[in-house]
Amino acid sequence: MSDHTNCVFCGIVRGDIPAIRVHEDAATLAFMDIRPASPGHTLVIPKIHAPDLLAISEADLCAVTIVAQRIARAVHQALAPDGIRIMQTNGAAAGQTVFHYHVHIIPMQDGQRVGTHGHEHAQPEQIKALAARIAAALKS
Ligand code: AMP
Ligand code: ZN
């Protein structure tokens, strides 16, 4: 489905690069951000490579957006944050670091600083536990 050999997210789609997945369907994949801005930070991507909003097909844009809403609802149910930030970057000047379209779902707490990215790799076990709670809420 995706054969951009040097693209990290295509590598995740192919299964060559590990990721903690919370949702997969024919067109999209959702997985935990490796450097979360907050606990529960999740990414949604199209399986077909497109660098950004300008390039993605309307069909994949719709598919990713619908899944982003589902993930946001699951995060709301599972983690009960005070708010949920949806972020999407286009171009390095906008802060984009991975050039495969993705939507960030970032749980926010009252008073939490609105940063652009996490700074440290979180503990995999902690991320896995959060992913399990989000995945369970997705199924409920
Ligand atoms: P952006 O800067 O908007 O392009 O966001 C890219 C996001 O991808 C950042 O939040 C990174 O922490 C995240 N990221 C990069 N590599 C991986 C990976 N292998 N698995 C999960 N998340 C990743
Ligand atoms: Zn890609």
CSV table of C-alpha atoms and ligand atoms in Angstrom, one decimal:
chain,number,residue,atom,x,y,z
A,1,MET,CA,0.0,0.0,0.0
A,2,SER,CA,2.8,2.3,0.8
A,3,ASP,CA,6.3,1.9,-0.6
A,4,HIS,CA,8.2,5.1,0.2
A,5,THR,CA,11.2,3.3,1.6
A,6,ASN,CA,12.6,6.2,3.6
A,7,CYS,CA,9.3,7.3,5.1
A,8,VAL,CA,9.1,6.3,8.8
A,9,PHE,CA,5.3,6.2,8.7
A,10,CYS,CA,5.2,4.1,5.6
A,11,GLY,CA,7.6,1.8,7.5
A,12,ILE,CA,5.0,1.5,10.3
A,13,VAL,CA,2.2,0.8,7.7
A,14,ARG,CA,4.4,-2.0,6.2
A,15,GLY,CA,5.2,-3.3,9.7
A,16,ASP,CA,8.9,-2.8,9.2
A,17,ILE,CA,9.0,-0.2,12.0
A,18,PRO,CA,7.3,-1.1,15.3
A,19,ALA,CA,4.4,1.0,16.6
A,20,ILE,CA,1.8,0.7,19.3
A,21,ARG,CA,-1.4,0.6,17.2
A,22,VAL,CA,-4.8,1.5,18.5
A,23,HIS,CA,-6.8,1.2,15.2
A,24,GLU,CA,-6.4,0.0,11.7
A,25,ASP,CA,-8.8,-0.2,8.7
A,26,ALA,CA,-8.3,-0.4,4.9
A,27,ALA,CA,-7.3,3.3,4.5
A,28,THR,CA,-5.9,4.4,7.9
A,29,LEU,CA,-3.8,3.5,10.8
A,30,ALA,CA,-3.7,5.1,14.3
A,31,PHE,CA,-0.8,4.6,16.7
A,32,MET,CA,0.7,6.1,19.8
A,33,ASP,CA,3.2,9.0,19.3
A,34,ILE,CA,6.7,7.9,20.3
A,35,ARG,CA,7.4,11.3,21.9
A,36,PRO,CA,4.1,12.2,23.4
A,37,ALA,CA,3.2,15.8,24.2
A,38,SER,CA,1.0,14.4,26.9
A,39,PRO,CA,-0.1,10.9,28.0
A,40,GLY,CA,-2.4,9.4,25.3
A,41,HIS,CA,-1.0,11.4,22.4
A,42,THR,CA,-2.1,9.5,19.3
A,43,LEU,CA,-1.5,9.9,15.6
A,44,VAL,CA,-3.8,9.0,12.7
A,45,ILE,CA,-2.3,8.5,9.2
A,46,PRO,CA,-3.5,7.4,5.7
A,47,LYS,CA,-1.9,4.1,4.6
A,48,ILE,CA,-1.2,5.6,1.2
A,49,HIS,CA,1.7,8.0,1.4
A,50,ALA,CA,0.9,11.7,1.0
A,51,PRO,CA,3.3,14.3,2.4
A,52,ASP,CA,0.8,16.8,3.7
A,53,LEU,CA,-2.7,18.4,3.5
A,54,LEU,CA,-1.9,19.8,0.1
A,55,ALA,CA,-1.2,16.4,-1.4
A,56,ILE,CA,-3.6,14.0,0.3
A,57,SER,CA,-6.6,12.7,-1.7
A,58,GLU,CA,-10.0,13.9,-0.6
A,59,ALA,CA,-11.0,10.2,0.1
A,60,ASP,CA,-8.0,9.7,2.4
A,61,LEU,CA,-8.5,13.1,4.1
A,62,CYS,CA,-12.1,12.1,4.9
A,63,ALA,CA,-11.1,8.7,6.1
A,64,VAL,CA,-8.3,10.1,8.4
A,65,THR,CA,-10.6,12.8,9.7
A,66,ILE,CA,-13.4,10.4,10.6
A,67,VAL,CA,-10.9,8.2,12.5
A,68,ALA,CA,-9.4,11.2,14.2
A,69,GLN,CA,-12.9,12.0,15.6
A,70,ARG,CA,-13.3,8.4,16.7
A,71,ILE,CA,-9.9,8.5,18.5
A,72,ALA,CA,-10.8,11.8,20.1
A,73,ARG,CA,-14.0,10.3,21.4
A,74,ALA,CA,-12.2,7.2,22.7
A,75,VAL,CA,-9.5,9.4,24.4
A,76,HIS,CA,-12.3,11.5,26.0
A,77,GLN,CA,-14.0,8.3,27.3
A,78,ALA,CA,-10.8,6.5,28.4
A,79,LEU,CA,-8.7,9.3,29.8
A,80,ALA,CA,-11.2,12.1,30.6
A,81,PRO,CA,-8.8,14.9,29.7
A,82,ASP,CA,-10.0,18.5,30.3
A,83,GLY,CA,-9.6,19.1,26.5
A,84,ILE,CA,-8.3,17.6,23.4
A,85,ARG,CA,-6.0,19.3,21.0
A,86,ILE,CA,-6.0,18.4,17.3
A,87,MET,CA,-2.9,19.4,15.5
A,88,GLN,CA,-1.7,18.9,11.9
A,89,THR,CA,1.4,20.4,10.4
A,90,ASN,CA,2.4,21.2,6.8
A,91,GLY,CA,6.0,22.0,6.0
A,92,ALA,CA,9.1,22.3,8.2
A,93,ALA,CA,8.3,26.0,8.8
A,94,ALA,CA,5.0,24.9,10.4
A,95,GLY,CA,6.8,22.4,12.6
A,96,GLN,CA,6.3,19.3,10.4
A,97,THR,CA,9.0,16.7,11.1
A,98,VAL,CA,7.6,13.6,9.5
A,99,PHE,CA,6.5,14.2,5.9
A,100,HIS,CA,3.6,11.7,5.7
A,101,TYR,CA,0.3,13.3,6.5
A,102,HIS,CA,-0.8,12.8,10.1
A,103,VAL,CA,-3.3,14.2,12.6
A,104,HIS,CA,-2.2,14.6,16.2
A,105,ILE,CA,-4.8,13.9,19.0
A,106,ILE,CA,-3.4,15.3,22.2
A,107,PRO,CA,-5.2,15.1,25.5
A,108,MET,CA,-4.9,18.3,27.4
A,109,GLN,CA,-5.3,19.2,31.1
A,110,ASP,CA,-6.2,22.5,32.6
A,111,GLY,CA,-3.1,24.7,32.8
A,112,GLN,CA,-1.0,22.4,30.6
A,113,ARG,CA,1.3,24.4,28.3
A,114,VAL,CA,0.3,24.1,24.6
A,115,GLY,CA,3.6,22.9,23.2
A,116,THR,CA,4.1,21.6,19.7
A,117,HIS,CA,5.9,18.4,20.5
A,118,GLY,CA,7.0,16.1,23.3
A,119,HIS,CA,10.6,16.1,24.2
A,120,GLU,CA,11.4,12.7,25.6
A,121,HIS,CA,10.6,9.2,24.6
A,122,ALA,CA,7.9,7.9,27.0
A,123,GLN,CA,8.2,4.5,28.7
A,124,PRO,CA,6.8,1.9,26.2
A,125,GLU,CA,5.0,0.1,29.0
A,126,GLN,CA,3.2,3.3,30.0
A,127,ILE,CA,2.3,4.0,26.3
A,128,LYS,CA,1.0,0.5,25.9
A,129,ALA,CA,-1.2,0.8,28.9
A,130,LEU,CA,-2.7,4.0,27.6
A,131,ALA,CA,-3.1,2.5,24.1
A,132,ALA,CA,-5.0,-0.5,25.6
A,133,ARG,CA,-7.4,1.9,27.3
A,134,ILE,CA,-8.0,3.9,24.2
A,135,ALA,CA,-8.4,0.8,22.0
A,136,ALA,CA,-11.0,-0.6,24.5
A,137,ALA,CA,-12.9,2.7,24.4
A,138,LEU,CA,-12.9,2.5,20.6
A,139,LYS,CA,-14.6,-0.9,20.8
A,140,SER,CA,-17.2,0.1,23.3
B,1,AMP,P1,5.1,16.5,13.1
B,1,AMP,O1,6.3,17.2,13.8
B,1,AMP,O2,3.8,17.3,13.2
B,1,AMP,O3,5.5,16.1,11.7
B,1,AMP,O4,4.8,15.2,14.0
B,1,AMP,C1,5.5,14.0,13.9
B,1,AMP,C2,5.3,13.2,15.1
B,1,AMP,O5,5.7,11.9,14.8
B,1,AMP,C3,6.1,13.7,16.3
B,1,AMP,O6,5.1,14.0,17.4
B,1,AMP,C4,6.9,12.5,16.7
B,1,AMP,O7,7.1,12.3,18.0
B,1,AMP,C5,6.2,11.4,16.0
B,1,AMP,N1,7.0,10.2,15.6
B,1,AMP,C6,8.1,10.2,14.9
B,1,AMP,N2,8.6,9.0,14.7
B,1,AMP,C7,7.7,8.1,15.2
B,1,AMP,C8,7.6,6.7,15.4
B,1,AMP,N3,8.5,5.9,14.8
B,1,AMP,N4,6.5,6.2,16.0
B,1,AMP,C9,5.6,7.1,16.6
B,1,AMP,N5,5.6,8.4,16.5
B,1,AMP,C10,6.7,8.9,15.8
B,2,ZN,ZN,5.0,7.7,4.0
